[in-house]
Coordinates of C-alpha atoms in Angstrom, one line a residue:
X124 CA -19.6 10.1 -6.0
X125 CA -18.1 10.1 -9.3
X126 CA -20.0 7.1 -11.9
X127 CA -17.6 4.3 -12.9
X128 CA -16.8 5.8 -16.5
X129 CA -15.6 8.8 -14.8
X130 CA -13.7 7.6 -12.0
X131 CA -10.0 8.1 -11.3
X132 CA -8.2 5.3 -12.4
X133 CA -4.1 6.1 -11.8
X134 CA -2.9 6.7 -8.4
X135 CA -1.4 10.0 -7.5
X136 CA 2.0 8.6 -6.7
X137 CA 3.6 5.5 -6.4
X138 CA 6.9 4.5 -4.0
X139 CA 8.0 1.5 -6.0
X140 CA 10.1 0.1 -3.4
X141 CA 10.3 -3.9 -4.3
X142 CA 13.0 -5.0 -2.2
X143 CA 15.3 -4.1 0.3
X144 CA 18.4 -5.7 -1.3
X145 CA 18.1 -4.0 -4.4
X146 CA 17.7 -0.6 -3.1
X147 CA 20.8 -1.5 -0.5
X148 CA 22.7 -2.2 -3.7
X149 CA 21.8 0.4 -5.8
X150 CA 20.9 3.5 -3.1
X151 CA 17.9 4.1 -4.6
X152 CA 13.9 4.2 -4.4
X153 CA 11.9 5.3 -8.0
X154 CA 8.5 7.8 -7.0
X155 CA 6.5 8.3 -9.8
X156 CA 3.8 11.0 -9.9
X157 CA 0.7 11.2 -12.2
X158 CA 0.6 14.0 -14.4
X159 CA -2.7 14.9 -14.1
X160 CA -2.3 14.7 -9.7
X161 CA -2.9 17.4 -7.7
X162 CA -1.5 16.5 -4.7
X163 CA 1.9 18.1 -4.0
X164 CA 4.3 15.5 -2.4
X165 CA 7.1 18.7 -1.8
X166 CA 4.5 21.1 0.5
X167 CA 3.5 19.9 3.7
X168 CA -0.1 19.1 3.5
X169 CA -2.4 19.5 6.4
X170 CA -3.8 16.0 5.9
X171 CA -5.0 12.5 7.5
X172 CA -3.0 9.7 6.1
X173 CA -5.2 6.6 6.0
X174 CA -3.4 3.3 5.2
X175 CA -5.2 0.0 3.7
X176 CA -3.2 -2.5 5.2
X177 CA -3.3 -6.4 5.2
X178 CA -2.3 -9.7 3.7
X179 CA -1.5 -10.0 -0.5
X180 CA -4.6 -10.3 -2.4
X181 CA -7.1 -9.6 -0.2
X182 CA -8.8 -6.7 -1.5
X183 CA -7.4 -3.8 -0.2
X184 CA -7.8 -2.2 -3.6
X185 CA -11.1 -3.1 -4.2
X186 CA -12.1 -1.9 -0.8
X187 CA -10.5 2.0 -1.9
X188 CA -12.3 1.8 -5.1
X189 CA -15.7 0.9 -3.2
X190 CA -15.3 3.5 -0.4
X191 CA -14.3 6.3 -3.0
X192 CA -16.3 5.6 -6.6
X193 CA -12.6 4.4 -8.1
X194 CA -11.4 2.5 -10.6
X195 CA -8.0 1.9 -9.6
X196 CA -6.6 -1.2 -11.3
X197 CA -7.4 -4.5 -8.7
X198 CA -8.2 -8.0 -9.1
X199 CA -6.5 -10.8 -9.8
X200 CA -4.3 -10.0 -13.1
X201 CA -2.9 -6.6 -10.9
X202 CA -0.7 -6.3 -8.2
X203 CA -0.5 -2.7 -6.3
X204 CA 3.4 -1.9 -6.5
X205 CA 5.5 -0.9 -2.9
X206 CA 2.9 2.0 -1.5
X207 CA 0.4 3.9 -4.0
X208 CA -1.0 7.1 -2.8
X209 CA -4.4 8.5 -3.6
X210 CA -5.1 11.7 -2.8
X211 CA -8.1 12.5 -1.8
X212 CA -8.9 16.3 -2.2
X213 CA -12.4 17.1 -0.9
X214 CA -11.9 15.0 2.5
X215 CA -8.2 16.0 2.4
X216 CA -7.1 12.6 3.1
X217 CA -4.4 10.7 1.8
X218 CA -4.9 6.7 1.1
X219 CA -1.6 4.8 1.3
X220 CA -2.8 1.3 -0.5
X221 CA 0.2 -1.2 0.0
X222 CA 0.4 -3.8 -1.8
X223 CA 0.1 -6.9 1.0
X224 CA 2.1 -8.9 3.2
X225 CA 2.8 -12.5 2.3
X226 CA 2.9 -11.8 -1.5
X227 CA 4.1 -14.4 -3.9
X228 CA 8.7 -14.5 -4.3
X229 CA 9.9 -14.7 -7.5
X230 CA 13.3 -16.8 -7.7
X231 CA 15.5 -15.1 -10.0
X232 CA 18.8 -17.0 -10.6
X233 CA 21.9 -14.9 -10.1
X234 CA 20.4 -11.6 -9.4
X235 CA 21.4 -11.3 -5.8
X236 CA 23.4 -13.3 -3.2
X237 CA 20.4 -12.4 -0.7
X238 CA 17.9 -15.0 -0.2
X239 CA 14.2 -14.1 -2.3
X240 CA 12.0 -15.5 1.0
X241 CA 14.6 -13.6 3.3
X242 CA 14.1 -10.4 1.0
X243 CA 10.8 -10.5 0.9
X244 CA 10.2 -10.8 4.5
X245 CA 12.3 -7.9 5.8
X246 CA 11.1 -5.8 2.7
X247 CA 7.2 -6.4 3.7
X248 CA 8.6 -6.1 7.3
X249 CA 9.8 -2.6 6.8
X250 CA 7.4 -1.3 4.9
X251 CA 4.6 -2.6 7.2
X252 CA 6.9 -0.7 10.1
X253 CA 6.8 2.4 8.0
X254 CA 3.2 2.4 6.9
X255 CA 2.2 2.0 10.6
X256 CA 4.1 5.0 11.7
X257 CA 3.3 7.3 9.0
X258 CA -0.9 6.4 8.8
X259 CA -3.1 8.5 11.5
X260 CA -5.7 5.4 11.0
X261 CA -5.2 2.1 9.7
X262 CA -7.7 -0.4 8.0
X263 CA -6.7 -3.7 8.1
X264 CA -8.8 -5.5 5.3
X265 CA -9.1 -9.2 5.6
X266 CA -10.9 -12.1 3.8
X267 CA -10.9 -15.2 6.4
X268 CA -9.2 -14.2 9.4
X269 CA -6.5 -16.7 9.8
X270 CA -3.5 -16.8 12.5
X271 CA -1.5 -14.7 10.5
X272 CA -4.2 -11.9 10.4
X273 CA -4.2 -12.2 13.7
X274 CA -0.9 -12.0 14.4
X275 CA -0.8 -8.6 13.0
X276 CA -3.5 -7.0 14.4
X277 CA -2.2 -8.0 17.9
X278 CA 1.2 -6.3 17.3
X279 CA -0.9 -3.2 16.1
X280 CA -2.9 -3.2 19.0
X281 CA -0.4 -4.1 21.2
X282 CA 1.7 -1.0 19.2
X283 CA -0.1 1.8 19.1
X284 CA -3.7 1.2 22.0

């Protein structure tokens, strides 16, 4: 396990995909790549996909950084954009850490005829959807474990057990 000064602190890639009416509107979705990543988005990789799944602000981040001596940014002042990838060389996994359901809407006048709550939800909706699909295992991190919580892990298991 790498020591806290030496630990990774960028993810290997991030899909910064915010909101379903801006990418309708404009067509599309930024990926950016560390420089210094190894993993290679373009070859198929012969890989579990792990996803860290659950409501905004929980710890999902905190969680990765725990279980793999990171220091990804987490806490209260950062907020993991759309779905950040760590790769994960030695165990050849790859850790999809979203950034939450239920997050906090922003109410920007006259950016968009779309409602921000409306937006929101479909956005998290989708990207919940695709998350599920893509992961081989899901952890679904949660502080109190509240009807909402529940609620999701019901339509998981009722998904995919």
């Amino acid at each position: 396990i790498r020591q806290w000064w030496q630990a990774k602190t960028t993810y290997d890639m991030v899909l910064e995909f915010q909101s379903l009416s801006e990418f309708l509107a404009s067509g599309k979705i930024d990926i950016q790549q560390s420089a210094s990543s190894v993993f290679k988005m373009a070859q198929a990789e012969n890989c579990r996909i792990v996803a860290v799944v659950g409501l905004f602000d929980k710890g999902k981040t905190f969680l990765i950084n725990k279980l793999f001596g990171l220091n990804l940014p987490s806490g209260k002042l950062h907020t993991t954009k759309g779905l950040s990838f760590y790769w994960a060389e030695k165990q050849r996994m790859l850790i999809v850490d979203s950034a939450g359901v239920q997050a906090t809407v922003s109410h920007k006048h006259g950016t968009s005829e779309v409602q921000p709550i409306v937006d929101a939800q479909t956005t998290e909706s989708i990207l919940f959807e695709m998350v599920s699909r893509l992961a081989d295992y899901m952890v679904f991190v949660v502080n109190d474990l509240t009807w909402y919580e529940q609620k999701y892990v019901v339509m998981l298991q009722q998904k995919y057990v």
